XYZ file of C-alpha atoms in Angstrom:
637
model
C -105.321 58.152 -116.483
C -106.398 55.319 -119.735
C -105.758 58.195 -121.175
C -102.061 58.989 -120.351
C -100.905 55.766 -120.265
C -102.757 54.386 -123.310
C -103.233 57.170 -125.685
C -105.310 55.321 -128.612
C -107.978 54.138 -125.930
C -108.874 58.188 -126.134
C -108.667 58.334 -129.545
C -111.363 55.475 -131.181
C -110.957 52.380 -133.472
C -109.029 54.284 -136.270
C -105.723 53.483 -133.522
C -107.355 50.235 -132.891
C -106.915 49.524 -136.787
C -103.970 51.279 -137.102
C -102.623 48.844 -134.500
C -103.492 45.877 -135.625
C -101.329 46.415 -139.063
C -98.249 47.423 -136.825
C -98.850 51.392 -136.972
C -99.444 51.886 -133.123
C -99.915 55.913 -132.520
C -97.106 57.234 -130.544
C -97.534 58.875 -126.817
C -97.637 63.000 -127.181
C -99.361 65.822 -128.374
C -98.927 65.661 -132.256
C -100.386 62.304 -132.322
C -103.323 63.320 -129.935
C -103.819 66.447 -132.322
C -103.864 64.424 -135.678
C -104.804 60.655 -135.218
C -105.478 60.360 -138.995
C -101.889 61.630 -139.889
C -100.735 57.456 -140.262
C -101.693 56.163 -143.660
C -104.624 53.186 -143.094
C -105.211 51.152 -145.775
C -108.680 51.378 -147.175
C -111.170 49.566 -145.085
C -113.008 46.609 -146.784
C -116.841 46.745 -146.032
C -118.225 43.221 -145.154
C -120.945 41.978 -147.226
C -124.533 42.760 -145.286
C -125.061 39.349 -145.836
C -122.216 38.006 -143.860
C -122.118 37.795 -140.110
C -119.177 37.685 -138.324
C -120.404 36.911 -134.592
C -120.342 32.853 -135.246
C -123.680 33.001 -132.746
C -124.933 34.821 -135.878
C -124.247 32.210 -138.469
C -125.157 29.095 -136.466
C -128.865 27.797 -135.331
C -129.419 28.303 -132.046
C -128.278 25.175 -130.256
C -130.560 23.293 -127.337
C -129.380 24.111 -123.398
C -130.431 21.370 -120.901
C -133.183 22.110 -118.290
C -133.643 20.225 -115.066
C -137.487 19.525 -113.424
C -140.031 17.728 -112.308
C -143.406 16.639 -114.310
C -144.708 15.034 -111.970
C -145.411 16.464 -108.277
C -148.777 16.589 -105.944
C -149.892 19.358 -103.420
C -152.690 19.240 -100.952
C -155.010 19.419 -104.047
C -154.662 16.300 -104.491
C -157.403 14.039 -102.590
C -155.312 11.248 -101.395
C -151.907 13.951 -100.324
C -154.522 15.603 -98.142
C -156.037 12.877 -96.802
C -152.455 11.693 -95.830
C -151.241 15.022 -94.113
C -150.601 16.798 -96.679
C -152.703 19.994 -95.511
C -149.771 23.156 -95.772
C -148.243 22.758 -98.900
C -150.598 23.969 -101.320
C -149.375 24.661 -104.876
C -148.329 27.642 -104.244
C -145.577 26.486 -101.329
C -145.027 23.797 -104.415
C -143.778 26.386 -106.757
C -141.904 28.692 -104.217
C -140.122 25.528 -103.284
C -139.559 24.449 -106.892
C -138.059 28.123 -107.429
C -135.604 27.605 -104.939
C -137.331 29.377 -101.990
C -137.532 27.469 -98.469
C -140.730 25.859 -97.489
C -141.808 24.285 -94.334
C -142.833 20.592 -94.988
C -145.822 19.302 -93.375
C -144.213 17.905 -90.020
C -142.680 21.454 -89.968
C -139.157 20.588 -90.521
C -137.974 23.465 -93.066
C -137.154 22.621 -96.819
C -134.991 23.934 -99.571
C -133.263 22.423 -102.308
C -129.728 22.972 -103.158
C -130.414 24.616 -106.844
C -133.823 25.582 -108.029
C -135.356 23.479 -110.590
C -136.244 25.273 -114.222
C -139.240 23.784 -114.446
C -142.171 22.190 -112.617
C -145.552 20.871 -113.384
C -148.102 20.583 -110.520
C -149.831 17.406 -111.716
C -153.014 17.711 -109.111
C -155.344 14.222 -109.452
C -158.190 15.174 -111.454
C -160.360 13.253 -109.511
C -162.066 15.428 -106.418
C -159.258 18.302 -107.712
C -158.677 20.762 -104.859
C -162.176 19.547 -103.413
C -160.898 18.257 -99.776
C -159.486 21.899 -99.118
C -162.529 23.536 -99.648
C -164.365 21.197 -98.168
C -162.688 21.305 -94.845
C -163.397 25.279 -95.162
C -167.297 23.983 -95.309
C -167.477 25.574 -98.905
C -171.214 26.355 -99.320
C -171.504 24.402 -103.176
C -169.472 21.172 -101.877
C -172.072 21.165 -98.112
C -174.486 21.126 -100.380
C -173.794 18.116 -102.191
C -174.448 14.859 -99.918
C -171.011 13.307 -100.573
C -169.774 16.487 -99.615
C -171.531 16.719 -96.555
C -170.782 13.170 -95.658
C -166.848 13.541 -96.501
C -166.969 16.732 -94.379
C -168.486 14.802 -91.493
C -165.717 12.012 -91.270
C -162.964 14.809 -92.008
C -164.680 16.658 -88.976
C -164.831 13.657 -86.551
C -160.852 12.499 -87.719
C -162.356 9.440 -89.194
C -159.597 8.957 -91.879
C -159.852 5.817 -92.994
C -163.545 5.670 -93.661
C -163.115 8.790 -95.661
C -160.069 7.146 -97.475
C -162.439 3.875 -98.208
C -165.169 5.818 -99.147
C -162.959 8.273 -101.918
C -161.352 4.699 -102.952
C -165.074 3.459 -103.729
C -165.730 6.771 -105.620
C -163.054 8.230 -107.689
C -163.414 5.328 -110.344
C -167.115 5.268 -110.166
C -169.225 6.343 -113.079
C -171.907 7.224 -110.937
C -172.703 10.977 -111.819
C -173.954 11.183 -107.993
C -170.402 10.950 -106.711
C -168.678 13.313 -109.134
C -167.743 16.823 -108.493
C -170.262 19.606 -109.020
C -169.720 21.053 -112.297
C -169.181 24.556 -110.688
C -166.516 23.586 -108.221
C -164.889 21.545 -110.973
C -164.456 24.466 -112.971
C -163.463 27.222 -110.241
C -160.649 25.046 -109.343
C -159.639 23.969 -112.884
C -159.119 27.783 -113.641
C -157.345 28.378 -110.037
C -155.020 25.393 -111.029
C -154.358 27.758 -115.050
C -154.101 30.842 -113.088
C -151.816 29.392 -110.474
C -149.443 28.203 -113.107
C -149.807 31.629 -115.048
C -148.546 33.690 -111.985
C -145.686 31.533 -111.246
C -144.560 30.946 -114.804
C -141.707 33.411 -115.992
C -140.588 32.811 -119.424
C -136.689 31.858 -119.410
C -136.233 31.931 -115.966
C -138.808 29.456 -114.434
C -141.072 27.716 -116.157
C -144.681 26.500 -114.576
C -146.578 24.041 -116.633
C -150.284 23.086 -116.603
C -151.339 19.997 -116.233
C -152.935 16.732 -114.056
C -153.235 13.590 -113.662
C -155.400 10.793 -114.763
C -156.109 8.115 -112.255
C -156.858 4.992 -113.962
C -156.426 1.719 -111.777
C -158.394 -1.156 -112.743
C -158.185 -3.513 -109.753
C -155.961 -1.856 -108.188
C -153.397 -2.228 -111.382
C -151.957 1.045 -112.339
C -152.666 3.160 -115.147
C -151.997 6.361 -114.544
C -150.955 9.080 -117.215
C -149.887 12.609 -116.599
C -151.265 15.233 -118.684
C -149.241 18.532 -119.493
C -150.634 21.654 -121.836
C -148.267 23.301 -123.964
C -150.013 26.650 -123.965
C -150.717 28.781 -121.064
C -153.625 29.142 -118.602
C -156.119 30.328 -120.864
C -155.252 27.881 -122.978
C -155.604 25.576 -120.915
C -158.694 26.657 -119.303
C -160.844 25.579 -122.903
C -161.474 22.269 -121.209
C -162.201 20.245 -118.225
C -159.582 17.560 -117.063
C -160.822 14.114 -118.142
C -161.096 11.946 -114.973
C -160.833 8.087 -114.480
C -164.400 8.745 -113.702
C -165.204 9.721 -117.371
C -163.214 6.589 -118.199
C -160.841 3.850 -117.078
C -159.547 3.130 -120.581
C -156.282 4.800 -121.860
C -157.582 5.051 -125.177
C -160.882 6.879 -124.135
C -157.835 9.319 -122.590
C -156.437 9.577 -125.976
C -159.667 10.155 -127.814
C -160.150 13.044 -125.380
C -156.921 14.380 -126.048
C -157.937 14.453 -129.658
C -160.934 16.416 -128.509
C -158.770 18.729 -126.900
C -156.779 19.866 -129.754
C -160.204 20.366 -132.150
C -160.449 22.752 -129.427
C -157.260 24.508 -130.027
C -155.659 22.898 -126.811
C -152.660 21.073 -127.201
C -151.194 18.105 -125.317
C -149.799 15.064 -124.621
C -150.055 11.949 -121.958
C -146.957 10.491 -119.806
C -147.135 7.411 -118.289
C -145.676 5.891 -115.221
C -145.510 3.208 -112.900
C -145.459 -0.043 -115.305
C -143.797 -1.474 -112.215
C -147.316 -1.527 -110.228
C -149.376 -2.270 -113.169
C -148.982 -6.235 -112.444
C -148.445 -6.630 -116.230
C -151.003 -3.892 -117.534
C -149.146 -0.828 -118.674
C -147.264 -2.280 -121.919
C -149.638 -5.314 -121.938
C -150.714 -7.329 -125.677
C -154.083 -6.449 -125.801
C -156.605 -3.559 -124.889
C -158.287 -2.794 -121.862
C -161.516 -4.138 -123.633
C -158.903 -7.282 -124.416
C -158.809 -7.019 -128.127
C -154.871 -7.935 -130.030
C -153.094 -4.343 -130.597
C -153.695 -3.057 -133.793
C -151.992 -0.199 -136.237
C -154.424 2.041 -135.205
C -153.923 1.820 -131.312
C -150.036 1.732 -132.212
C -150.159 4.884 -133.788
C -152.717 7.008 -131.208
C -150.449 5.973 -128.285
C -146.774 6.725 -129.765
C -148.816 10.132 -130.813
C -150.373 10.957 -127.071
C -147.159 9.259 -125.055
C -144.051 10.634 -126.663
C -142.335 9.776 -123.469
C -142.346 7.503 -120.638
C -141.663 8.520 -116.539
C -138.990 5.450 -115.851
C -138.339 6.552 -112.422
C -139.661 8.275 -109.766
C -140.132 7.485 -105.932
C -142.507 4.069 -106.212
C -139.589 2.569 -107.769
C -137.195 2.456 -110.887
C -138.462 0.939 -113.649
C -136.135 0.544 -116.430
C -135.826 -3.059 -115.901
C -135.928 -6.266 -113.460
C -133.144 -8.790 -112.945
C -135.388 -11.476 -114.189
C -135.952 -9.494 -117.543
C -131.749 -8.803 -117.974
C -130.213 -11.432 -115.691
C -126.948 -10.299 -117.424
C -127.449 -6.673 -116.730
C -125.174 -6.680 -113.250
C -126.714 -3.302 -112.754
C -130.268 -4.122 -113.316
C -131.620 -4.745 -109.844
C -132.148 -1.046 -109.201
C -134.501 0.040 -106.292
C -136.774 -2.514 -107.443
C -140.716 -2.707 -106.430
C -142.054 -6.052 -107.348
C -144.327 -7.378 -104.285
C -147.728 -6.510 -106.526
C -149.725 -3.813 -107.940
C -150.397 -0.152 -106.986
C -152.621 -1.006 -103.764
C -150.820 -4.250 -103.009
C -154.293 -6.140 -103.569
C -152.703 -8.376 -105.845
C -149.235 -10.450 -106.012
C -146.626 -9.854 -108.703
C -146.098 -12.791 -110.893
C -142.955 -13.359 -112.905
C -145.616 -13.521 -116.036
C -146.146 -10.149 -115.559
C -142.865 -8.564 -115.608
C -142.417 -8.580 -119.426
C -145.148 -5.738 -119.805
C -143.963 -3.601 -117.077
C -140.713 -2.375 -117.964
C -139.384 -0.228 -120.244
C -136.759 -2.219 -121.827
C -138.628 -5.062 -122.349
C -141.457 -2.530 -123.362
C -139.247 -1.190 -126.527
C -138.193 -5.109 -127.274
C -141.935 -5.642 -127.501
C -142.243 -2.548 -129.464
C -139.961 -3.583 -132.342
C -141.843 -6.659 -132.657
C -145.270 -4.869 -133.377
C -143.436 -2.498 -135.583
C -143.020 -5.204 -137.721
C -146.095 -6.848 -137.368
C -148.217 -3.731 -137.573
C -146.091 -1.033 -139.665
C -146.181 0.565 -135.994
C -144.941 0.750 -132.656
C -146.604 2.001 -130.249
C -144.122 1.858 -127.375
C -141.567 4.623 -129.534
C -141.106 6.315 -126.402
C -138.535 8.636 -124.728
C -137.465 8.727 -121.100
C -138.040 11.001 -118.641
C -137.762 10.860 -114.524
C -140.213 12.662 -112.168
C -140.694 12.722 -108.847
C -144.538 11.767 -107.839
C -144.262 13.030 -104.630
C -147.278 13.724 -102.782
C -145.656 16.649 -100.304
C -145.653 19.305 -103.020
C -141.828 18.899 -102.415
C -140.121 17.905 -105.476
C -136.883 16.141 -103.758
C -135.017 13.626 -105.164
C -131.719 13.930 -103.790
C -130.580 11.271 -101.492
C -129.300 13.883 -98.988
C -132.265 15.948 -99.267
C -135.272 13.660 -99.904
C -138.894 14.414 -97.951
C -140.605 11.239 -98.982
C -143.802 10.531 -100.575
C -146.615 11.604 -98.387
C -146.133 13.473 -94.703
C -145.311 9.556 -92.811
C -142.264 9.742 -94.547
C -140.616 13.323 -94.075
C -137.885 13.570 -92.514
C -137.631 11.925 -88.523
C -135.801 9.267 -86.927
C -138.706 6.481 -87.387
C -139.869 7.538 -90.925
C -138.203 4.442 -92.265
C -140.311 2.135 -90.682
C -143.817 4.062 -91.279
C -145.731 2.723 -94.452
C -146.774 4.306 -97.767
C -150.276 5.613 -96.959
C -150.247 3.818 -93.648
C -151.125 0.766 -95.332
C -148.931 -0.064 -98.197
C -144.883 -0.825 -98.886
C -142.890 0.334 -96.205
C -141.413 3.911 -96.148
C -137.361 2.618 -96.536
C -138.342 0.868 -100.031
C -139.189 4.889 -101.335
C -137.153 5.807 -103.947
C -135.344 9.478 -103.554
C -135.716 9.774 -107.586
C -136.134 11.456 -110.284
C -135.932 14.442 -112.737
C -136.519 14.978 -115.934
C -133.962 16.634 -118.270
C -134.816 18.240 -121.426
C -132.556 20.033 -124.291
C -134.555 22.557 -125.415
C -133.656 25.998 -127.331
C -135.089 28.189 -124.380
C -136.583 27.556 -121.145
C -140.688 28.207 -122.002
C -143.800 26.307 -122.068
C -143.595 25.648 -125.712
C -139.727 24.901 -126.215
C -139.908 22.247 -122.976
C -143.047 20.663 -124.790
C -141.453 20.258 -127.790
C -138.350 18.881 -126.408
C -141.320 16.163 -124.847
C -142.942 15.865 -128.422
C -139.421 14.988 -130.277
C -138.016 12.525 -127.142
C -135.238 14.971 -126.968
C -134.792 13.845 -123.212
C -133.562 11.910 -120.082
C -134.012 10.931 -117.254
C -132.321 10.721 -113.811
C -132.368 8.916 -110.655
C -132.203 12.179 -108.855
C -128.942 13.317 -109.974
C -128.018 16.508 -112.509
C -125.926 14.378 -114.327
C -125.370 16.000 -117.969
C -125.919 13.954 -120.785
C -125.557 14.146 -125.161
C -126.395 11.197 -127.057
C -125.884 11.722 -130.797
C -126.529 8.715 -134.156
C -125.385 8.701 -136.886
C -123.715 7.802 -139.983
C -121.097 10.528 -140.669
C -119.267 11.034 -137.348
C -115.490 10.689 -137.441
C -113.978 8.914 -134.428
C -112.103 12.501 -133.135
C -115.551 14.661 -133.276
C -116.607 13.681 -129.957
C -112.848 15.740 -128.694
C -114.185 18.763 -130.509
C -115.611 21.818 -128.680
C -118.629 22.018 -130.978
C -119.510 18.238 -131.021
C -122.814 18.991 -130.430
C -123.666 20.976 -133.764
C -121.171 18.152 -135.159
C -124.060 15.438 -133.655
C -126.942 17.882 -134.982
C -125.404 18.255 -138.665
C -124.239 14.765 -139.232
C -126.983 12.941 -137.349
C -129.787 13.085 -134.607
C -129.919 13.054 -131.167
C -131.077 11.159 -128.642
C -135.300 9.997 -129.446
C -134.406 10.240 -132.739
C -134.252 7.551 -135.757
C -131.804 6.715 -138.016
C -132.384 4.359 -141.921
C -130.709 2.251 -143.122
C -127.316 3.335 -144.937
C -126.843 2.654 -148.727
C -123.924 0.417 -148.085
C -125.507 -0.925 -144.868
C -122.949 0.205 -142.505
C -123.457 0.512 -138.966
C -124.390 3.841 -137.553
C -121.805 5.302 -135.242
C -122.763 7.398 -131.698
C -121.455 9.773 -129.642
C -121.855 9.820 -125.969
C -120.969 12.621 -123.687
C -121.542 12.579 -119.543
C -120.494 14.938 -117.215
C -120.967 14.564 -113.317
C -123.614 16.685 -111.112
C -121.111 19.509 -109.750
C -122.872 18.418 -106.794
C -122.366 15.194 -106.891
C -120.223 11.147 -107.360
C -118.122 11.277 -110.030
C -119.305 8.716 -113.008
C -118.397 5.477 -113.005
C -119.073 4.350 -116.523
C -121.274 4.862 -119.454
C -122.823 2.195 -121.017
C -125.285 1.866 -124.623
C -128.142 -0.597 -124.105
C -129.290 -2.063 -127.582
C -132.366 -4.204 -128.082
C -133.037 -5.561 -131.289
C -135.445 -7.892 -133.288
C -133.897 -11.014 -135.193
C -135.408 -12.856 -138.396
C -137.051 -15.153 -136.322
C -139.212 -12.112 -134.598
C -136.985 -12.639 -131.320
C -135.766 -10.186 -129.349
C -132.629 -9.812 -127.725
C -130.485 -7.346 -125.651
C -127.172 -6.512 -124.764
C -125.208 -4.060 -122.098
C -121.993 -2.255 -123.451
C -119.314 -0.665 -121.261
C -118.551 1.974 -123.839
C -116.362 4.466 -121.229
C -114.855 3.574 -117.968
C -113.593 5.248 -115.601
C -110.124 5.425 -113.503
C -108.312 3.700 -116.619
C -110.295 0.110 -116.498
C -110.887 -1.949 -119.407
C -113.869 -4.575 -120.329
C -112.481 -7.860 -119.897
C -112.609 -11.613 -122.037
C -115.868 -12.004 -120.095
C -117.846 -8.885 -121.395
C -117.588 -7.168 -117.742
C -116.048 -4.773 -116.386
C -113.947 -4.622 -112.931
C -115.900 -2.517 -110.132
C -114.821 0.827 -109.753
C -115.205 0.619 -105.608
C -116.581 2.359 -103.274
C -115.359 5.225 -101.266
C -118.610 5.264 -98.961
C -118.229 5.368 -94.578
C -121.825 3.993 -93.734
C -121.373 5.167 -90.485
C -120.692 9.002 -90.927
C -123.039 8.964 -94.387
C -120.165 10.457 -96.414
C -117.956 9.793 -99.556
C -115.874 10.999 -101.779
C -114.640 11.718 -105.474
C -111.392 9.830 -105.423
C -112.524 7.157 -107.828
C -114.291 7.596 -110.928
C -114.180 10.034 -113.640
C -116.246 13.569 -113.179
C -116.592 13.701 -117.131
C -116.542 10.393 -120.003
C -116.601 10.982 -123.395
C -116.502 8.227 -126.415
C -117.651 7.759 -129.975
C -118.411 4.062 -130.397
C -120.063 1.805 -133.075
C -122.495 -1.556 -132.597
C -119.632 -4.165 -133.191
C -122.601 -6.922 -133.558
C -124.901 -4.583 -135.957
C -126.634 -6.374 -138.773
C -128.167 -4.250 -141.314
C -131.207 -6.329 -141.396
C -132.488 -6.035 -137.804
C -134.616 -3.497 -136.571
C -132.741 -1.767 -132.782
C -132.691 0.470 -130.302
C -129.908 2.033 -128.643
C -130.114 4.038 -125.384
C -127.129 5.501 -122.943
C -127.271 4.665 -119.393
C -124.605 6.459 -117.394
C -123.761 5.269 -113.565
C -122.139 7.154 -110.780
C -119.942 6.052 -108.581
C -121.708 4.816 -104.998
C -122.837 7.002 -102.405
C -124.885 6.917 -99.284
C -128.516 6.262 -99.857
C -131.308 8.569 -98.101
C -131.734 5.929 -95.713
C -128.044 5.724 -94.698
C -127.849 9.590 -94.176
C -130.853 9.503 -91.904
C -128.874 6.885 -89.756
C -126.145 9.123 -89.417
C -128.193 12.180 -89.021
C -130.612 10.720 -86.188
C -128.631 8.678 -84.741
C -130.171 5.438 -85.390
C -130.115 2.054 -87.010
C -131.746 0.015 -89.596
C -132.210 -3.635 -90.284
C -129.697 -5.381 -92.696
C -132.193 -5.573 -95.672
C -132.410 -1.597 -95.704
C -129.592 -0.789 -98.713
C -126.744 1.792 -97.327
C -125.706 2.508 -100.924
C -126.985 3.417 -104.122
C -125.252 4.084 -107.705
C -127.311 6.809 -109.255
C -128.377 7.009 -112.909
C -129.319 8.778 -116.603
C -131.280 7.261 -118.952
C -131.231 8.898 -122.547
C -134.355 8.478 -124.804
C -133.424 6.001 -127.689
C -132.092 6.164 -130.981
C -134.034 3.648 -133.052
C -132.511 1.838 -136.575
C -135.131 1.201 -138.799
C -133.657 -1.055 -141.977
């Protein structure tokens, strides 16, 4: 019938050709009998050099990849001995796939989109011993804190098995670690689980755990991912908070690592609990930073976790008191285990802004900075259920999945209470191909964000040759590669001393609020050796403009508390701009990051009113504004 009705579809590309010139082949038997009969002119062979397919001619360019880096199963001592006793790691991955899963309390789980990539960050301390010890694994009876552990798990006598693992897993006492053979068996379950689950370009399963420092209850903890596979991986032992409490004693060990043909690299998180430690002047042995500590952590820590569910940690209102959107889902009652009060000392070395202020100050001082980090969100849940939507969020430990008087349970039955949990965040990565290796990489070179929770697309592009109309081009993005770097990269100065010029692009989750603006933070380091910020509205939505006061009207809120529902009828579902530092000086040494806000929605605590029925006490938030946060671009003069 193609046939009949469209005689040169039977006939090859010499009608094709002879179309395209105006010689179409007429309908009928002569033509059919002699297609060659029309005179073609010669065809010109392209050079074997050439390609025509543009794919061909241009460098691959990065996609974006959603996950979580951060997530615990019932490996991990202190999930189990909180409830966490089902979801093992592999529930954890199925879940992360996009599989359902029943939680703990047995209410099922599934997220709305799988994640493309996960890393099941297991504490290294007592890894995957509680599981095997509640089997009454022969090696762990054998040991006598095994066999005293097992007794108080046996009688139900949490919390003296909770004080007793508290005492331990910082201890140096070689008495209290795990026996060498356990500590191996699970180390190469842990490879081999991520092996089975990992499937190159599809899903990708990283290795990795995490380091449990807390020095008086002030955290410390790191997260430590492997670039290579299980094998890989299974070269070495994880280094505990047992081996040492120090950071750099982490990084040293690191180093040991890759003599050993093992590659990888630390995250931090929680400078928000670390009552002034994480970003702090000195050492943990108290000694002034020096060039040579400034260059091992920027090495080890490309990037930093600045959200997740203990808390946002970006900033504090008393750090940015102009920032109108800096009192975000703040923690700031004390340290990790509430055993000591916050003080407003404190705060300065505990966030990440004021962290990268800090760090352009030792970059001068030292000819280093050692806080040159990216950002990244992750999770830390301890449920092996990486949620961190606010209409699908199962809490941090088992007390606080989902139930009509989770709210008012407490973190590990002892600590802040369950509505102060954060339903936040993942990290976003643009990487050439969804693998172990590209996904590290994209970590290595702070090609990254991260997000409160929601799949909010983000570009974030420096430069010095962008043109005010590239940003409205289809192919800004190898525009922003060509003519500049992206975001966690860092731009010179310019012969003339001209400012640099950036590109921002944001696009909604499909899923999700529509945007309400995009802002660039700077931070930047003055002759004096001050430093200074500023927050600039560089696209609004729904047509507002920044007025004489430097602020920008609300965009509203569309929110019914009562029903847990909104809607997308203010605010923009995609902002765009190219924009350059009207107060740049050549001389001064910045950063410049993109933070991009939704519009308000219900918070997870507002839909479980709705869904259960229930109510909550005024100081409970109802709304939240969900966020990105690029890595920065940093100006060196």
């Amino acid at each position: 019938m193609l046939a009949k009705a469209w005689p040169w579809l039977a006939i090859g590309t010499t009608a094709v050709a002879a179309s395209a010139i105006g010689l179409l082949v007429p309908e009928g038997e002569a033509a059919l009998a002699d297609p060659m009969a029309a005179t073609v002119p010669e065809t010109v062979e392209p050079s074997r050099t050439m390609a025509y397919s543009p794919p061909l001619r241009t460098p691959l360019e990065n996609n974006l990849y959603f996950g979580d880096l951060h997530l615990h199963t019932s490996y991990s001592p202190d999930a189990f001995l909180n409830g966490t006793r089902a979801v093992t790691p592999d529930e954890a991955y199925r879940f992360a796939m996009g599989q359902a899963v029943d939680a703990d309390n047995g209410v099922p789980a599934k997220l709305r989109r799988p994640l493309d990539f996960i890393a099941i960050t297991d504490h290294a301390e007592y890894l995957g011993v509680f599981p095997r010890l509640l089997n009454e694994d022969e090696e762990l009876t054998r040991w006598p804190l095994g066999f005293e552990w097992l007794g108080y798990l046996q009688r139900n006598e949490r919390a003296k098995v909770g004080v007793a693992f508290a005492d331990a897993i910082q201890s140096s006492d070689p008495s209290l670690r795990t026996p060498d053979a356990t500590n191996r068996s699970v180390w190469n379950e842990v490879a081999d689980n991520a092996d089975r689950y990992n499937r190159p370009g599809q899903f990708t399963a990283l290795v990795g755990y995490e380091w449990t420092s807390m020095i008086n209850g002030d955290n410390l903890h790191r997260v430590v991912l492997f670039r290579g596979d299980g094998a890989e991986a299974k070269k070495v032992l994880p280094y505990t908070a047992q081996d040492s409490t120090d950071p750099e004693d982490l990084w040293n060990a690191l180093e040991q690592y890759e003599k050993a043909g093992v590659r990888t690299l630390a995250i931090a998180h929680n400078g928000n609990v670390s009552n002034g430690r994480m970003f702090a002047p000195v050492t943990i042995s108290g000694q002034p930073l020096n060039a040579a500590y400034a260059r091992k952590r920027s090495r080890w820590e490309p990037v930093y976790e600045v959200t997740q569910v203990k808390g946002d940690g970006e900033t504090h209102p008393d750090l940015s008191p102009d920032d109108e959107f800096a009192d975000f889902e703040t923690w700031d009652q004390g340290n990790i285990t509430l055993s000591q009060p916050k003080t407003k000392a404190m705060l300065p070395y505990e966030y990440a802004r004021s962290a990268l202020k800090e760090g352009l100050r030792y970059e001068r001082m030292l000819g280093a900075n050692p806080f040159e980090f990216g950002m990244i969100g992750s999770t830390d849940q301890h449920t092996g259920l990486s949620t961190a939507a606010e209409d699908n969020f199962f809490g941090k430990f088992p007390e606080s999945e989902p139930s009509d008087h989770r709210w008012r349970e407490k973190m590990s039955a002892v600590l802040q209470e369950s509505w102060e949990l954060t339903a936040s965040g993942l990290a976003a990565v643009w990487a050439p191909e969804n693998s172990r290796e590209a996904i590290f990489d994209a970590l290595k070179r702070r090609e990254t964000y991260g997000t409160t929770g929601s799949r909010i697309r983000l570009r974030f592009f420096g430069g010095y040759g962008f043109r005010k109309d590239d940003i409205d081009k289809p192919d800004y993005a190898r525009i922003g590669y060509r003519r500049g770097v992206p975001m966690g990269g860092d731009l010179g100065r310019a012969s003339d001393g001209t400012a640099p010029s950036f590109m921002v692009h944001a696009v909604r989750d499909p899923d999700g609020p529509n945007l309400d603006r995009v802002q660039v933070v700077k931070g930047w380091l003055d002759a004096k050796g001050r430093t200074h910020e500023r927050v600039y509205d560089v696209a609004l939505s729904d047509g507002r403009k920044v007025g004489r006061d430097g602020k920008a009207p609300p965009v509203g809120s569309t929110v019914d508390i009562a029903n847990a529902t909104y809607d997308n009828s203010i605010g923009d579902p995609e902002l765009a701009t190219w924009w350059r530092d009207p107060d740049f000086d050549a001389s001064q040494p910045a950063f410049y990051y993109v933070r991009v806000i939704e519009i308000p929605r219900p918070r997870w605590t507002t839909y479980d009113m709705a869904y259960f029925g229930i109510e909550m006490p005024a100081e409970v938030p109802r709304t939240v504004q969900d966020r990105a946060y690029s890595s920065p671009i940093w100006y060196h003069p």
